CSV table of C-alpha atoms in Angstrom, one decimal:
chain,number,residue,atom,x,y,z
A,1,MET,CA,-4.3,125.5,40.3
A,2,LYS,CA,-7.2,125.2,37.5
A,3,PHE,CA,-10.2,127.6,36.6
A,4,SER,CA,-12.7,125.8,38.6
A,5,ASP,CA,-10.6,126.5,41.3
A,6,PHE,CA,-11.0,130.1,41.2
A,7,ILE,CA,-14.0,131.1,38.6
A,8,CYS,CA,-17.7,132.4,39.4
A,9,ARG,CA,-19.1,130.1,36.5
A,10,GLU,CA,-23.0,132.0,38.0
A,11,ALA,CA,-21.0,135.3,37.4
A,12,ILE,CA,-19.4,134.7,33.9
A,13,ARG,CA,-20.5,137.3,31.1
A,14,THR,CA,-20.5,137.4,27.2
A,15,ASN,CA,-21.8,140.2,25.1
A,16,LEU,CA,-20.7,143.0,27.5
A,17,ASP,CA,-22.5,146.3,26.5
A,18,ALA,CA,-20.0,148.3,28.3
A,19,ARG,CA,-17.7,150.0,25.9
A,20,GLU,CA,-15.3,151.9,28.2
A,21,LYS,CA,-13.2,150.6,30.8
A,22,LYS,CA,-14.1,151.4,34.0
A,23,ASP,CA,-17.7,151.0,33.3
A,24,VAL,CA,-16.4,146.4,32.0
A,25,ILE,CA,-15.2,146.8,35.1
A,26,ARG,CA,-18.3,148.3,37.0
A,27,ALA,CA,-20.2,144.9,35.3
A,28,MET,CA,-17.7,142.8,36.4
A,29,ALA,CA,-18.1,143.7,39.4
A,30,THR,CA,-22.0,143.6,39.6
A,31,SER,CA,-22.1,140.0,38.2
A,32,LEU,CA,-19.3,138.7,40.9
A,33,LEU,CA,-22.5,140.2,43.5
A,34,GLU,CA,-25.6,139.3,41.6
A,35,ALA,CA,-23.4,135.9,42.2
A,36,LYS,CA,-23.1,136.6,46.0
A,37,LYS,CA,-19.0,136.4,45.9
A,38,ILE,CA,-19.5,139.9,47.1
A,39,ASN,CA,-21.4,141.8,49.1
A,40,GLU,CA,-23.6,144.5,48.3
A,41,LYS,CA,-21.4,146.6,51.2
A,42,ASP,CA,-18.3,146.4,49.5
A,43,TYR,CA,-19.3,146.3,45.5
A,44,GLU,CA,-17.8,150.4,45.9
A,45,SER,CA,-15.0,149.6,47.5
A,46,ILE,CA,-14.2,146.2,45.6
A,47,VAL,CA,-14.6,148.5,42.5
A,48,GLU,CA,-12.6,151.3,43.2
A,49,ALA,CA,-9.7,149.8,44.4
A,50,ILE,CA,-9.8,148.0,41.4
A,51,LEU,CA,-9.8,151.4,39.4
A,52,LYS,CA,-7.1,152.6,41.5
A,53,ARG,CA,-4.9,149.4,40.7
A,54,GLU,CA,-5.3,150.5,36.5
A,55,GLU,CA,-4.0,153.1,37.3
A,56,LEU,CA,-1.0,152.8,38.2
A,57,GLY,CA,-0.5,151.3,34.9
A,58,SER,CA,-2.7,148.6,33.0
A,59,THR,CA,-3.3,145.0,33.3
A,60,GLY,CA,-4.0,144.4,29.3
A,61,ILE,CA,-1.3,141.3,29.3
A,62,GLY,CA,-1.4,141.5,25.7
A,63,ARG,CA,-3.3,139.2,23.4
A,64,GLY,CA,-6.8,140.9,23.4
A,65,VAL,CA,-6.8,140.1,27.4
A,66,ALA,CA,-6.6,141.7,30.2
A,67,VAL,CA,-6.9,141.2,34.2
A,68,PRO,CA,-8.4,144.0,36.4
A,69,HIS,CA,-7.5,142.6,39.6
A,70,THR,CA,-7.4,144.5,43.0
A,71,LYS,CA,-6.3,142.7,46.8
A,72,HIS,CA,-10.1,142.8,49.4
A,73,PRO,CA,-10.1,142.3,52.7
A,74,SER,CA,-13.5,141.8,52.7
A,75,ILE,CA,-12.2,138.6,50.2
A,76,ASP,CA,-11.5,134.7,52.5
A,77,LYS,CA,-10.9,133.3,48.9
A,78,LEU,CA,-9.3,134.4,45.5
A,79,ILE,CA,-12.7,134.8,43.8
A,80,GLY,CA,-12.7,135.8,39.6
A,81,THR,CA,-15.3,135.8,36.9
A,82,VAL,CA,-14.6,136.1,33.1
A,83,ALA,CA,-15.6,138.7,30.4
A,84,VAL,CA,-15.7,138.4,26.3
A,85,SER,CA,-16.7,141.7,24.5
A,86,GLU,CA,-17.5,141.3,20.2
A,87,GLU,CA,-16.8,144.9,20.1
A,88,GLY,CA,-13.4,145.4,22.1
A,89,VAL,CA,-12.7,147.8,25.0
A,90,ASN,CA,-10.3,150.9,24.7
A,91,PHE,CA,-7.4,149.4,28.1
A,92,ASP,CA,-4.2,151.6,27.3
A,93,SER,CA,-2.4,148.1,26.8
A,94,LEU,CA,1.3,147.8,26.6
A,95,ASP,CA,0.5,146.8,22.3
A,96,GLY,CA,-2.4,149.3,21.8
A,97,GLU,CA,-5.1,145.8,20.9
A,98,LYS,CA,-8.3,147.2,22.3
A,99,VAL,CA,-9.3,143.8,25.4
A,100,HIS,CA,-11.9,141.8,24.0
A,101,LEU,CA,-11.3,139.1,27.1
A,102,LEU,CA,-11.4,140.3,31.1
A,103,PHE,CA,-10.5,138.5,33.6
A,104,LEU,CA,-11.5,140.1,36.8
A,105,LEU,CA,-9.7,138.3,40.1
A,106,VAL,CA,-10.1,139.7,43.8
A,107,SER,CA,-8.4,138.0,46.3
A,108,PRO,CA,-7.5,137.9,49.7
A,109,PRO,CA,-4.8,140.7,51.5
A,110,ASP,CA,-2.1,138.4,52.6
A,111,ARG,CA,-2.3,135.6,49.8
A,112,PRO,CA,0.2,136.8,47.2
A,113,GLY,CA,0.3,132.8,45.8
A,114,ASP,CA,-3.2,132.4,45.1
A,115,HIS,CA,-2.8,135.3,42.6
A,116,LEU,CA,0.3,134.8,41.2
A,117,ARG,CA,-0.6,130.8,40.9
A,118,ALA,CA,-3.9,132.8,39.3
A,119,LEU,CA,-2.3,134.8,36.5
A,120,GLU,CA,0.0,132.2,35.6
A,121,ASN,CA,-3.0,129.6,34.8
A,122,ILE,CA,-4.4,132.0,33.6
A,123,SER,CA,-1.3,132.8,30.9
A,124,ARG,CA,0.2,129.9,30.2
A,125,GLN,CA,-4.0,128.2,29.5
A,126,LEU,CA,-4.6,131.6,27.0
A,127,ARG,CA,-1.6,131.2,24.8
A,128,ASP,CA,-3.0,128.4,23.1
A,129,ASP,CA,-4.2,130.0,19.9
A,130,THR,CA,-7.2,127.7,19.8
A,131,PHE,CA,-8.4,128.5,23.3
A,132,CYS,CA,-7.5,132.3,23.5
A,133,ARG,CA,-9.6,132.6,20.2
A,134,PHE,CA,-12.7,130.4,21.5
A,135,LEU,CA,-13.2,132.0,23.9
A,136,LYS,CA,-13.2,135.7,22.4
A,137,GLN,CA,-15.7,134.0,19.9
A,138,SER,CA,-18.4,132.4,22.8
A,139,LYS,CA,-21.6,133.5,22.7
A,140,LYS,CA,-22.7,132.6,25.9
A,141,PRO,CA,-21.7,132.2,29.2
A,142,GLU,CA,-22.2,128.5,29.2
A,143,ASP,CA,-20.0,128.5,25.9
A,144,VAL,CA,-16.5,129.9,28.3
A,145,ALA,CA,-17.5,127.6,31.3
A,146,GLN,CA,-17.3,124.9,28.8
A,147,LEU,CA,-14.1,125.8,27.8
A,148,LEU,CA,-12.8,126.5,31.3
A,149,GLU,CA,-13.6,123.0,31.8
A,150,GLU,CA,-11.8,121.6,28.9
A,151,ALA,CA,-9.0,123.4,29.5
A,152,ASP,CA,-9.1,122.0,33.4
A,153,SER,CA,-8.8,118.8,32.1
A,154,ASN,CA,-6.6,119.6,29.6
A,155,LYS,CA,-7.2,120.0,26.6
A,156,PHE,CA,-5.6,123.3,25.1
A,157,SER,CA,-2.2,121.6,27.2
A,158,HIS,CA,1.2,122.6,25.3
B,1,MET,CA,24.6,136.5,28.2
B,2,LYS,CA,23.4,134.7,31.3
B,3,ARG,CA,22.9,136.3,34.5
B,4,VAL,CA,20.7,134.6,37.5
B,5,VAL,CA,17.7,136.8,39.7
B,6,VAL,CA,16.1,136.2,42.1
B,7,VAL,CA,12.3,137.2,43.2
B,8,PRO,CA,13.9,139.6,45.9
B,9,ASN,CA,10.0,140.3,47.0
B,10,LYS,CA,7.0,139.1,48.5
B,11,GLN,CA,4.3,139.4,46.0
B,12,GLY,CA,6.4,138.0,43.0
B,13,MET,CA,5.8,138.8,39.2
B,14,HIS,CA,2.2,139.1,39.3
B,15,ALA,CA,1.2,141.5,36.3
B,16,ARG,CA,2.7,145.1,37.7
B,17,PRO,CA,6.5,143.6,38.1
B,18,ALA,CA,5.2,141.9,35.0
B,19,GLU,CA,4.7,145.1,32.5
B,20,MET,CA,7.6,146.9,34.6
B,21,PHE,CA,10.3,143.9,33.2
B,22,VAL,CA,8.7,144.1,29.6
B,23,ARG,CA,9.0,148.3,29.3
B,24,ARG,CA,12.5,148.2,30.0
B,25,ALA,CA,13.0,145.1,28.0
B,26,GLN,CA,10.9,146.4,24.7
B,27,GLN,CA,13.7,149.2,24.6
B,28,PHE,CA,16.9,146.8,23.7
B,29,LYS,CA,16.9,144.7,20.6
B,30,SER,CA,18.8,142.0,21.6
B,31,LYS,CA,16.6,138.7,22.5
B,32,ILE,CA,16.1,138.0,25.5
B,33,GLU,CA,14.5,135.6,27.4
B,34,ILE,CA,13.9,133.9,30.6
B,35,VAL,CA,14.8,130.8,32.0
B,36,ARG,CA,13.3,128.8,35.2
B,37,ASP,CA,14.3,125.2,36.0
B,38,ASP,CA,13.9,124.0,32.2
B,39,TYR,CA,10.8,126.3,31.1
B,40,ARG,CA,11.7,128.6,28.4
B,41,ILE,CA,9.8,132.5,27.5
B,42,GLU,CA,10.7,134.7,25.0
B,43,ALA,CA,10.6,138.7,27.2
B,44,LYS,CA,9.0,141.5,25.7
B,45,SER,CA,5.4,139.7,26.4
B,46,ILE,CA,3.7,140.5,29.9
B,47,MET,CA,1.4,137.6,29.2
B,48,ASN,CA,4.9,134.7,29.0
B,49,LEU,CA,6.6,136.1,31.9
B,50,LEU,CA,3.2,136.1,33.6
B,51,THR,CA,3.4,132.0,32.9
B,52,LEU,CA,6.4,131.9,34.3
B,53,GLY,CA,4.1,132.5,38.1
B,54,ALA,CA,7.5,133.0,40.2
B,55,ALA,CA,7.0,133.5,43.4
B,56,GLN,CA,9.9,135.4,46.2
B,57,GLY,CA,12.6,133.3,46.5
B,58,THR,CA,12.3,132.1,42.5
B,59,GLU,CA,15.4,131.8,41.0
B,60,LEU,CA,15.2,133.2,36.8
B,61,THR,CA,18.6,133.0,34.5
B,62,LEU,CA,17.9,135.5,31.6
B,63,GLU,CA,19.5,135.5,28.8
B,64,ALA,CA,20.5,137.7,26.1
B,65,GLU,CA,21.5,137.2,23.0
B,66,GLY,CA,22.9,140.7,20.3
B,67,GLY,CA,25.4,144.1,20.3
B,68,ASP,CA,23.0,144.9,24.1
B,69,ALA,CA,23.1,141.9,25.4
B,70,GLN,CA,25.1,143.8,29.2
B,71,GLU,CA,23.2,146.5,28.6
B,72,ALA,CA,19.9,144.7,28.7
B,73,LEU,CA,20.9,142.7,31.4
B,74,ASP,CA,22.5,144.9,33.6
B,75,ALA,CA,19.8,147.0,33.6
B,76,LEU,CA,17.4,144.1,33.5
B,77,ALA,CA,18.5,142.5,36.7
B,78,GLU,CA,18.4,146.3,38.3
B,79,VAL,CA,14.6,146.0,37.6
B,80,VAL,CA,14.4,142.5,39.0
B,81,GLU,CA,16.7,143.5,41.7
B,82,LYS,CA,14.7,146.7,43.1
B,83,ASP,CA,11.8,147.8,41.6
B,84,PHE,CA,10.2,144.9,42.4
B,85,LEU,CA,11.2,145.4,45.7
B,86,GLU,CA,9.9,149.4,45.3
B,87,GLU,CA,6.6,147.9,43.4
B,88,ASP,CA,6.0,145.9,46.2
B,89,ALA,CA,6.6,148.7,48.9
B,90,GLU,CA,4.4,150.9,47.2
B,91,SER,CA,1.5,148.6,46.7
B,92,GLU,CA,1.6,148.3,50.9
B,93,ALA,CA,1.3,151.8,51.4
B,94,PRO,CA,-2.2,153.5,52.9
B,95,GLN,CA,-4.2,153.2,49.8
B,96,THR,CA,-4.3,157.1,49.7
B,97,ASN,CA,-2.7,159.3,47.7
B,98,THR,CA,-1.5,156.4,45.6
B,99,GLN,CA,1.2,158.1,43.1
B,100,ASN,CA,1.2,157.4,40.2
B,101,LYS,CA,6.1,157.4,39.8
B,102,ASN,CA,7.4,157.6,36.6
């Protein structure tokens, strides 16, 4: 799976104002709403489900990266977006580090394979130090989009 | 020391099972690795575990090296074979009153 298979370019955000976990998640869901990838009537329930998932255990996966996510019945195809926080967000990650890079995923209830492949793609690509660092340093959504494209064409492959 | 396990749960090794595994792995001093086919990772990082993309039925070889290797393999095999299934059951339960178990 490639980033272009599930990341909505129009919903990518950089220079996040939000500093708290719940506000960041809300801002990312809003970006998907504005990109018309989720419906207004489902917005609150999606945000709530993502926050509820965080209560079970942080989705901070280390290296300053988090993957907040949920399944939702209103979604028929895996969709995601990326956000960059220069300041960092306290995400209660296992390694204690603040999160600077977030991939938010919303998937259909019965497609665990797609969700796993998205996580696999994100984590494999981010193991490349250069890619991870460049993403965190991105100042504009277009920069993030371009890096994802380059990753998709194996520029950072290892 | 090695131990082969098969990912038993329908959801596979997504973020939550990966976190459970890593939390347990970090309790041991031994060097712990996971091998899937010819791909090998160090097992004390969630990000590393997610790179395996281990769906239900995936065969993983756990390898441990150190003084507590045997205990580590026993404990981690149990996490995969038992806790992953419980995690699936929990996540498929009705969304209300989801309690944080521990």
